[in-house]
CSV table of C-alpha atoms in Angstrom, one decimal:
chain,number,residue,atom,x,y,z
D,86,UNK,CA,-13.8,20.5,12.4
D,87,UNK,CA,-13.9,20.2,8.6
D,88,UNK,CA,-12.5,16.6,8.9
D,89,UNK,CA,-15.1,15.8,11.6
D,90,UNK,CA,-18.0,17.0,9.5
D,91,UNK,CA,-16.7,15.3,6.4
D,92,UNK,CA,-16.4,12.1,8.4
D,93,UNK,CA,-20.1,12.3,9.2
D,94,UNK,CA,-21.0,11.9,5.5
D,95,UNK,CA,-20.6,8.1,5.5
D,96,UNK,CA,-22.7,7.3,8.5
D,97,UNK,CA,-25.4,9.8,7.4
D,98,UNK,CA,-25.6,8.2,4.0
D,99,UNK,CA,-25.8,4.8,5.6
D,100,UNK,CA,-28.4,5.7,8.2
D,101,UNK,CA,-30.7,8.1,6.5
D,102,UNK,CA,-32.9,5.5,4.7
D,103,UNK,CA,-33.7,3.8,8.1
D,104,UNK,CA,-34.3,7.2,9.8
D,105,UNK,CA,-36.6,8.3,6.9
D,106,UNK,CA,-38.6,5.1,7.1
D,107,UNK,CA,-39.2,5.7,10.8
D,108,UNK,CA,-40.2,9.4,10.4
D,109,UNK,CA,-42.7,8.7,7.6
D,110,UNK,CA,-44.2,5.6,9.3
D,111,UNK,CA,-44.6,7.4,12.6
D,112,UNK,CA,-46.3,10.4,10.9
D,113,UNK,CA,-48.6,8.1,8.9
D,114,UNK,CA,-49.5,6.0,12.0
D,115,UNK,CA,-50.2,9.1,14.1
D,116,UNK,CA,-52.4,10.7,11.4
D,117,UNK,CA,-54.2,7.4,10.7
D,118,UNK,CA,-55.1,7.1,14.4
D,119,UNK,CA,-56.4,10.6,14.4
D,120,UNK,CA,-58.5,10.0,11.3
D,121,UNK,CA,-60.0,6.9,13.0
D,122,UNK,CA,-61.2,8.9,16.0
D,123,UNK,CA,-58.4,9.0,18.6
D,124,UNK,CA,-59.7,11.3,21.4
D,125,UNK,CA,-56.2,12.0,22.8
D,126,UNK,CA,-52.7,12.0,21.3
D,127,UNK,CA,-52.2,8.5,19.8
D,128,UNK,CA,-48.8,8.0,21.2
D,129,UNK,CA,-49.0,4.2,21.0
D,130,UNK,CA,-49.7,4.3,17.3
D,131,UNK,CA,-46.5,6.2,16.8
D,132,UNK,CA,-44.5,4.1,19.2
D,133,UNK,CA,-44.9,0.9,17.1
D,134,UNK,CA,-43.0,2.0,14.0
D,135,UNK,CA,-40.5,3.9,16.1
D,136,UNK,CA,-39.5,0.8,18.0
D,137,UNK,CA,-40.1,-1.8,15.3
D,138,UNK,CA,-38.2,-0.3,12.5
D,139,UNK,CA,-35.4,1.2,14.5
D,140,UNK,CA,-32.6,3.0,12.6
D,141,UNK,CA,-30.9,0.2,10.9
D,142,UNK,CA,-31.5,0.3,7.1
D,143,UNK,CA,-30.1,-3.3,6.8
D,144,UNK,CA,-32.5,-4.8,9.2
D,145,UNK,CA,-34.5,-7.6,7.7
D,146,UNK,CA,-38.1,-6.6,7.2
D,147,UNK,CA,-39.2,-9.9,8.7
D,148,UNK,CA,-37.6,-8.8,12.0
D,149,UNK,CA,-39.3,-5.5,11.7
D,150,UNK,CA,-42.7,-7.2,11.4
D,151,UNK,CA,-41.9,-9.4,14.4
D,152,UNK,CA,-40.9,-6.4,16.5
D,153,UNK,CA,-44.2,-4.7,15.5
D,154,UNK,CA,-46.1,-7.7,16.6
D,155,UNK,CA,-44.1,-7.7,19.8
D,156,UNK,CA,-45.1,-4.1,20.6
D,157,UNK,CA,-48.8,-5.0,20.1
D,158,UNK,CA,-48.5,-8.1,22.2
D,159,UNK,CA,-46.7,-6.2,24.9
D,160,UNK,CA,-49.3,-3.5,25.2
D,161,UNK,CA,-52.1,-6.1,25.3
D,162,UNK,CA,-50.3,-8.0,28.1
D,163,UNK,CA,-49.5,-4.8,30.1
D,164,UNK,CA,-53.1,-3.5,29.8
D,165,UNK,CA,-54.6,-6.8,30.7
D,166,UNK,CA,-52.5,-7.4,33.8
D,167,UNK,CA,-52.7,-3.8,35.1
D,168,UNK,CA,-56.5,-3.8,34.8
D,169,UNK,CA,-56.7,-7.0,36.8
D,170,UNK,CA,-54.0,-6.5,39.4
D,171,UNK,CA,-53.5,-2.7,39.4
D,172,UNK,CA,-50.0,-1.3,39.7
D,173,UNK,CA,-47.9,-3.3,42.0
D,174,UNK,CA,-44.6,-5.2,42.2
D,175,UNK,CA,-46.5,-8.4,41.6
D,176,UNK,CA,-48.1,-7.0,38.5
D,177,UNK,CA,-44.7,-5.8,37.2
D,178,UNK,CA,-43.1,-9.2,37.7
D,179,UNK,CA,-46.1,-10.9,36.0
D,180,UNK,CA,-46.0,-8.5,33.1
D,181,UNK,CA,-42.3,-9.1,32.5
D,182,UNK,CA,-42.7,-12.8,32.8
D,183,UNK,CA,-45.6,-13.0,30.4
D,184,UNK,CA,-43.7,-10.6,28.0
D,185,UNK,CA,-40.6,-12.8,27.9
D,186,UNK,CA,-42.8,-15.9,27.4
D,187,UNK,CA,-44.5,-14.3,24.5
D,188,UNK,CA,-41.1,-13.1,23.2
D,189,UNK,CA,-40.0,-16.8,22.9
D,190,UNK,CA,-42.7,-17.2,20.3
D,191,UNK,CA,-42.4,-13.9,18.5
D,192,UNK,CA,-38.7,-14.1,17.9
D,193,UNK,CA,-37.0,-11.2,16.2
D,194,UNK,CA,-33.9,-11.9,14.1
D,195,UNK,CA,-33.7,-15.5,15.5
D,196,UNK,CA,-33.3,-14.6,19.2
D,197,UNK,CA,-35.6,-13.9,22.1
D,198,UNK,CA,-37.8,-10.9,21.3
D,199,UNK,CA,-37.6,-8.8,24.5
D,200,UNK,CA,-39.6,-6.1,22.7
D,201,UNK,CA,-42.8,-7.7,24.1
D,202,UNK,CA,-41.7,-7.3,27.7
D,203,UNK,CA,-40.3,-3.8,27.1
D,204,UNK,CA,-43.5,-2.6,25.4
D,205,UNK,CA,-45.7,-4.1,28.2
D,206,UNK,CA,-43.7,-1.9,30.7
D,207,UNK,CA,-45.0,1.2,28.9
D,208,UNK,CA,-48.2,0.6,30.8
D,209,UNK,CA,-46.4,1.5,34.1
D,210,UNK,CA,-45.3,4.9,32.7
D,211,UNK,CA,-48.6,6.4,34.0
D,212,UNK,CA,-49.9,6.4,37.6
D,213,UNK,CA,-53.4,5.9,36.4
D,214,UNK,CA,-54.2,2.5,35.0
D,215,UNK,CA,-57.5,3.8,33.6
D,216,UNK,CA,-55.4,5.8,31.1
D,217,UNK,CA,-54.5,2.5,29.5
D,218,UNK,CA,-58.0,1.2,29.0
D,219,UNK,CA,-58.6,-1.3,26.3
D,220,UNK,CA,-59.6,1.4,23.8
D,221,UNK,CA,-55.9,2.3,23.6
D,222,UNK,CA,-55.2,-1.1,22.1
D,223,UNK,CA,-56.6,-0.2,18.7
D,224,UNK,CA,-54.1,2.7,18.4
D,225,UNK,CA,-51.3,0.2,18.8
D,226,UNK,CA,-52.9,-2.1,16.2
D,227,UNK,CA,-53.1,0.9,13.8
D,228,UNK,CA,-49.4,1.6,14.3
D,229,UNK,CA,-48.6,-2.1,13.7
D,230,UNK,CA,-50.6,-2.2,10.5
D,231,UNK,CA,-49.0,0.9,9.2
D,232,UNK,CA,-45.5,-0.5,10.0
D,233,UNK,CA,-46.2,-3.8,8.2
D,234,UNK,CA,-47.6,-2.1,5.1
D,235,UNK,CA,-45.0,0.7,4.8
D,236,UNK,CA,-41.8,-1.0,5.9
D,237,UNK,CA,-41.4,-3.0,2.6
D,238,UNK,CA,-42.0,0.0,0.5
D,239,UNK,CA,-40.1,2.9,2.1
D,240,UNK,CA,-36.4,2.8,1.2
D,241,UNK,CA,-36.1,-1.0,1.7
D,242,UNK,CA,-32.6,-2.4,2.2
D,243,UNK,CA,-30.9,-3.4,-1.0
D,244,UNK,CA,-29.6,-7.0,-0.4
D,245,UNK,CA,-27.8,-7.1,-3.7
D,246,UNK,CA,-25.7,-4.1,-3.0
D,247,UNK,CA,-25.1,-5.2,0.6
D,248,UNK,CA,-23.8,-8.6,-0.7
D,249,UNK,CA,-21.5,-6.9,-3.3
D,250,UNK,CA,-19.8,-5.2,-0.3
D,251,UNK,CA,-19.8,-8.4,1.7
D,252,UNK,CA,-18.2,-10.3,-1.1
D,253,UNK,CA,-15.5,-7.7,-1.6
D,254,UNK,CA,-14.7,-7.7,2.1
D,255,UNK,CA,-14.5,-11.5,2.2
D,256,UNK,CA,-12.2,-11.4,-0.9
D,257,UNK,CA,-9.8,-9.0,0.8
D,258,UNK,CA,-9.9,-10.9,4.1
D,259,UNK,CA,-9.0,-14.2,2.5
D,260,UNK,CA,-6.4,-12.7,0.3
D,261,UNK,CA,-4.7,-11.0,3.2
D,262,UNK,CA,-4.9,-14.1,5.3
D,263,UNK,CA,-3.2,-16.2,2.6
D,264,UNK,CA,-0.5,-13.7,1.6
D,265,UNK,CA,0.1,-12.6,5.2
D,266,UNK,CA,0.7,-16.2,6.3
D,267,UNK,CA,3.0,-16.8,3.3
D,268,UNK,CA,5.0,-13.7,4.3
D,269,UNK,CA,5.1,-14.8,7.9
D,270,UNK,CA,6.8,-18.1,7.1
D,271,UNK,CA,10.4,-17.8,8.2
D,272,UNK,CA,9.9,-14.2,9.5
D,273,UNK,CA,10.3,-15.2,13.1
D,274,UNK,CA,8.1,-16.3,16.0
D,275,UNK,CA,6.7,-12.8,16.8
D,276,UNK,CA,5.7,-12.3,13.2
D,277,UNK,CA,4.1,-15.7,13.0
D,278,UNK,CA,2.1,-15.2,16.2
D,279,UNK,CA,1.0,-11.8,15.1
D,280,UNK,CA,-0.1,-13.2,11.8
D,281,UNK,CA,-2.1,-15.9,13.5
D,282,UNK,CA,-4.1,-13.3,15.4
D,283,UNK,CA,-4.7,-11.3,12.2
D,284,UNK,CA,-5.9,-14.4,10.4
D,285,UNK,CA,-8.3,-15.2,13.2
D,286,UNK,CA,-9.6,-11.6,13.0
D,287,UNK,CA,-10.0,-12.0,9.2
D,288,UNK,CA,-11.9,-15.3,9.7
D,289,UNK,CA,-14.2,-13.7,12.3
D,290,UNK,CA,-15.0,-11.0,9.8
D,291,UNK,CA,-15.8,-13.5,7.1
D,292,UNK,CA,-18.1,-15.3,9.5
D,293,UNK,CA,-19.8,-12.0,10.2
D,294,UNK,CA,-20.1,-11.4,6.5
D,295,UNK,CA,-21.7,-14.8,5.9
D,296,UNK,CA,-24.2,-14.0,8.7
D,297,UNK,CA,-25.0,-10.7,7.0
D,298,UNK,CA,-25.5,-12.5,3.7
D,299,UNK,CA,-28.0,-14.9,5.2
D,300,UNK,CA,-29.8,-12.0,6.8
D,301,UNK,CA,-29.9,-10.2,3.4
D,302,UNK,CA,-31.4,-13.3,1.8
D,303,UNK,CA,-34.1,-13.5,4.4
D,304,UNK,CA,-34.9,-9.8,3.9
D,305,UNK,CA,-35.7,-10.6,0.2
D,306,UNK,CA,-38.9,-12.4,1.3
D,307,UNK,CA,-40.4,-9.2,2.5
D,308,UNK,CA,-38.9,-6.9,-0.1
D,309,UNK,CA,-41.2,-6.5,-3.1
D,310,UNK,CA,-39.2,-3.5,-4.4
D,311,UNK,CA,-36.0,-5.6,-4.8
D,312,UNK,CA,-37.5,-8.9,-6.0
D,313,UNK,CA,-35.7,-8.7,-9.4
D,314,UNK,CA,-32.5,-9.4,-7.5
D,315,UNK,CA,-33.7,-12.5,-5.8
D,316,UNK,CA,-31.8,-14.9,-8.1
D,317,UNK,CA,-28.6,-12.9,-7.9
D,318,UNK,CA,-28.8,-12.6,-4.1
D,319,UNK,CA,-29.3,-16.4,-3.8
D,320,UNK,CA,-26.1,-16.9,-5.9
D,321,UNK,CA,-24.2,-14.4,-3.9
D,322,UNK,CA,-25.2,-16.0,-0.6
D,323,UNK,CA,-24.0,-19.4,-1.8
D,324,UNK,CA,-20.7,-17.9,-2.9
D,325,UNK,CA,-20.0,-16.3,0.4
D,326,UNK,CA,-21.0,-19.5,2.2
D,327,UNK,CA,-18.5,-21.4,0.2
D,328,UNK,CA,-15.7,-19.0,1.0
D,329,UNK,CA,-16.8,-19.0,4.7
D,330,UNK,CA,-16.4,-22.7,4.7
D,331,UNK,CA,-12.7,-22.4,3.7
D,332,UNK,CA,-11.7,-20.2,6.6
D,333,UNK,CA,-11.0,-23.0,9.0
D,334,UNK,CA,-8.2,-24.1,6.7
D,335,UNK,CA,-6.7,-20.7,6.7
D,336,UNK,CA,-6.5,-20.7,10.5
D,337,UNK,CA,-4.9,-24.2,10.3
D,338,UNK,CA,-2.2,-22.9,7.9
D,339,UNK,CA,-1.5,-19.9,10.1
D,340,UNK,CA,-1.1,-22.2,13.1
D,341,UNK,CA,1.3,-24.5,11.3
D,342,UNK,CA,3.4,-21.5,10.3
D,343,UNK,CA,3.4,-20.3,14.0
D,344,UNK,CA,4.4,-23.8,15.1
D,345,UNK,CA,7.4,-23.9,12.8
D,346,UNK,CA,8.6,-20.4,13.8
D,347,UNK,CA,11.8,-20.4,15.7
D,348,UNK,CA,12.4,-24.1,15.3
D,349,UNK,CA,16.2,-24.4,14.6
D,350,UNK,CA,15.8,-28.0,13.6
D,351,UNK,CA,13.4,-27.0,10.8
D,352,UNK,CA,15.2,-23.9,9.6
D,353,UNK,CA,16.2,-25.5,6.3
D,354,UNK,CA,12.7,-27.0,5.7
D,355,UNK,CA,11.1,-23.6,6.4
D,356,UNK,CA,13.5,-21.8,4.1
D,357,UNK,CA,12.6,-24.2,1.2
D,358,UNK,CA,8.9,-24.0,1.9
D,359,UNK,CA,9.1,-20.2,2.0
D,360,UNK,CA,10.1,-20.2,-1.6
D,361,UNK,CA,7.0,-22.1,-2.6
D,362,UNK,CA,4.3,-20.9,-0.3
D,363,UNK,CA,3.8,-17.3,-1.7
D,364,UNK,CA,3.1,-18.6,-5.2
D,365,UNK,CA,0.6,-21.2,-4.0
D,366,UNK,CA,-1.1,-18.7,-1.7
D,367,UNK,CA,-1.5,-16.2,-4.6
D,368,UNK,CA,-3.0,-18.8,-6.9
D,369,UNK,CA,-5.4,-20.0,-4.2
D,370,UNK,CA,-6.5,-16.4,-3.5
D,371,UNK,CA,-7.2,-16.0,-7.2
D,372,UNK,CA,-9.5,-19.1,-7.1
D,373,UNK,CA,-11.4,-17.6,-4.1
D,374,UNK,CA,-11.7,-14.4,-6.0
D,375,UNK,CA,-13.3,-16.3,-8.9
D,376,UNK,CA,-15.8,-17.9,-6.6
D,377,UNK,CA,-16.9,-14.5,-5.2
D,378,UNK,CA,-17.0,-13.0,-8.7
D,379,UNK,CA,-19.4,-15.6,-9.8
D,380,UNK,CA,-17.0,-17.1,-12.4
D,381,UNK,CA,-15.9,-20.7,-12.7
D,382,UNK,CA,-13.0,-21.2,-10.3
D,383,UNK,CA,-11.9,-24.5,-11.8
D,384,UNK,CA,-9.2,-23.0,-14.1
D,385,UNK,CA,-7.7,-21.2,-11.1
D,386,UNK,CA,-8.0,-24.3,-8.9
D,387,UNK,CA,-6.3,-26.4,-11.6
D,388,UNK,CA,-3.4,-23.9,-11.8
D,389,UNK,CA,-3.1,-23.9,-8.0
D,390,UNK,CA,-3.2,-27.7,-7.9
D,391,UNK,CA,-0.4,-27.9,-10.5
D,392,UNK,CA,1.7,-25.6,-8.3
D,393,UNK,CA,0.9,-27.8,-5.3
D,394,UNK,CA,1.9,-30.9,-7.3
D,395,UNK,CA,5.2,-29.4,-8.3
D,396,UNK,CA,5.9,-28.6,-4.6
D,397,UNK,CA,5.0,-32.1,-3.6
D,398,UNK,CA,7.4,-33.6,-6.1
D,399,UNK,CA,10.2,-31.2,-5.1
D,400,UNK,CA,9.8,-31.6,-1.3
D,401,UNK,CA,8.4,-34.5,0.7
D,402,UNK,CA,9.6,-33.4,4.1
D,403,UNK,CA,7.1,-33.4,7.0
D,404,UNK,CA,7.1,-29.6,7.3
D,405,UNK,CA,6.2,-29.1,3.7
D,406,UNK,CA,3.5,-31.8,3.9
D,407,UNK,CA,1.9,-30.0,6.9
D,408,UNK,CA,1.9,-26.7,5.1
D,409,UNK,CA,0.4,-28.2,1.9
D,410,UNK,CA,-2.4,-30.0,3.7
D,411,UNK,CA,-4.6,-26.9,4.3
D,412,UNK,CA,-4.4,-26.0,0.6
D,413,UNK,CA,-5.5,-29.5,-0.3
D,414,UNK,CA,-8.6,-29.1,1.9
D,415,UNK,CA,-9.3,-25.7,0.3
D,416,UNK,CA,-9.3,-27.2,-3.2
D,417,UNK,CA,-11.4,-30.1,-2.1
D,418,UNK,CA,-14.0,-27.7,-0.7
D,419,UNK,CA,-14.0,-25.6,-3.9
D,420,UNK,CA,-14.4,-28.7,-6.0
D,421,UNK,CA,-17.4,-29.7,-3.9
D,422,UNK,CA,-18.9,-26.3,-3.7
D,423,UNK,CA,-22.5,-25.5,-5.0
D,424,UNK,CA,-22.7,-26.3,-8.7
D,425,UNK,CA,-19.1,-27.6,-8.9
D,426,UNK,CA,-17.8,-31.1,-8.9
D,427,UNK,CA,-19.5,-34.1,-7.4
């Protein structure tokens, strides 16, 4: 039990800012609606921040605003249709259709905003359509206004800190992909196939990190509390994007190693390459680390290129050429990265 409770510490620390934002926003929206004259419990005012903010402290504030607008639009659609057609299957289908249509315009996080259709269905939660007369709309508007005003100020996400973690994870993933592939060369077919799967997992994680980086950068537009980090965040996003662009070459390298595994006719070639590959992989990983650390990677790239050139002079066999080619692509991409090379 002690381990179980101690394990809760991480998720609680990660989630409490988002939960606190929701609690405060719901309470303020409720009280604001009461102050403005609500003659019954202003549930709709409280529903907007509850649904729009959700519990994810890393959610872009722009998406929160879009979801809040989705709630307001959904309630308007639901009330309008029910007051014209009353409760019926036809009304239900029309409400969902109109809600999805509106969700195509009020996109949340880049995808279809189903919040509009979901909110419009709240109208059907009561058997009396009169309970959803148009005077309930203003409560929803109050909740939306409170959400838009408070979301950027209450424990907003810290994109800079998020990106530090993303950058560190990308560094570890790329390093493990490179060193793991170097170790798998000559270790046998099973090891090479397992390594290819691991590299693909690492690459997928780097892709996800790049997506999180872009989301964090978008969040800065609605984040007045963290504006001082705008320049640093922009640099971090570019660095992660550069590394993300290298991952295809890591997969190519792992596939080449898997293709050579178990080839008796290439056993000597693989043995010779296995003596060179770990050193080149280590130097390349150092260059990637420099990119993510915000330092100039050119010295590390130059050292890696020198190692690559020495290998080229020592071994011109086809297997060695195939194994060197992904590194050449990596160095080319690093040379042409933002602010480097031509």
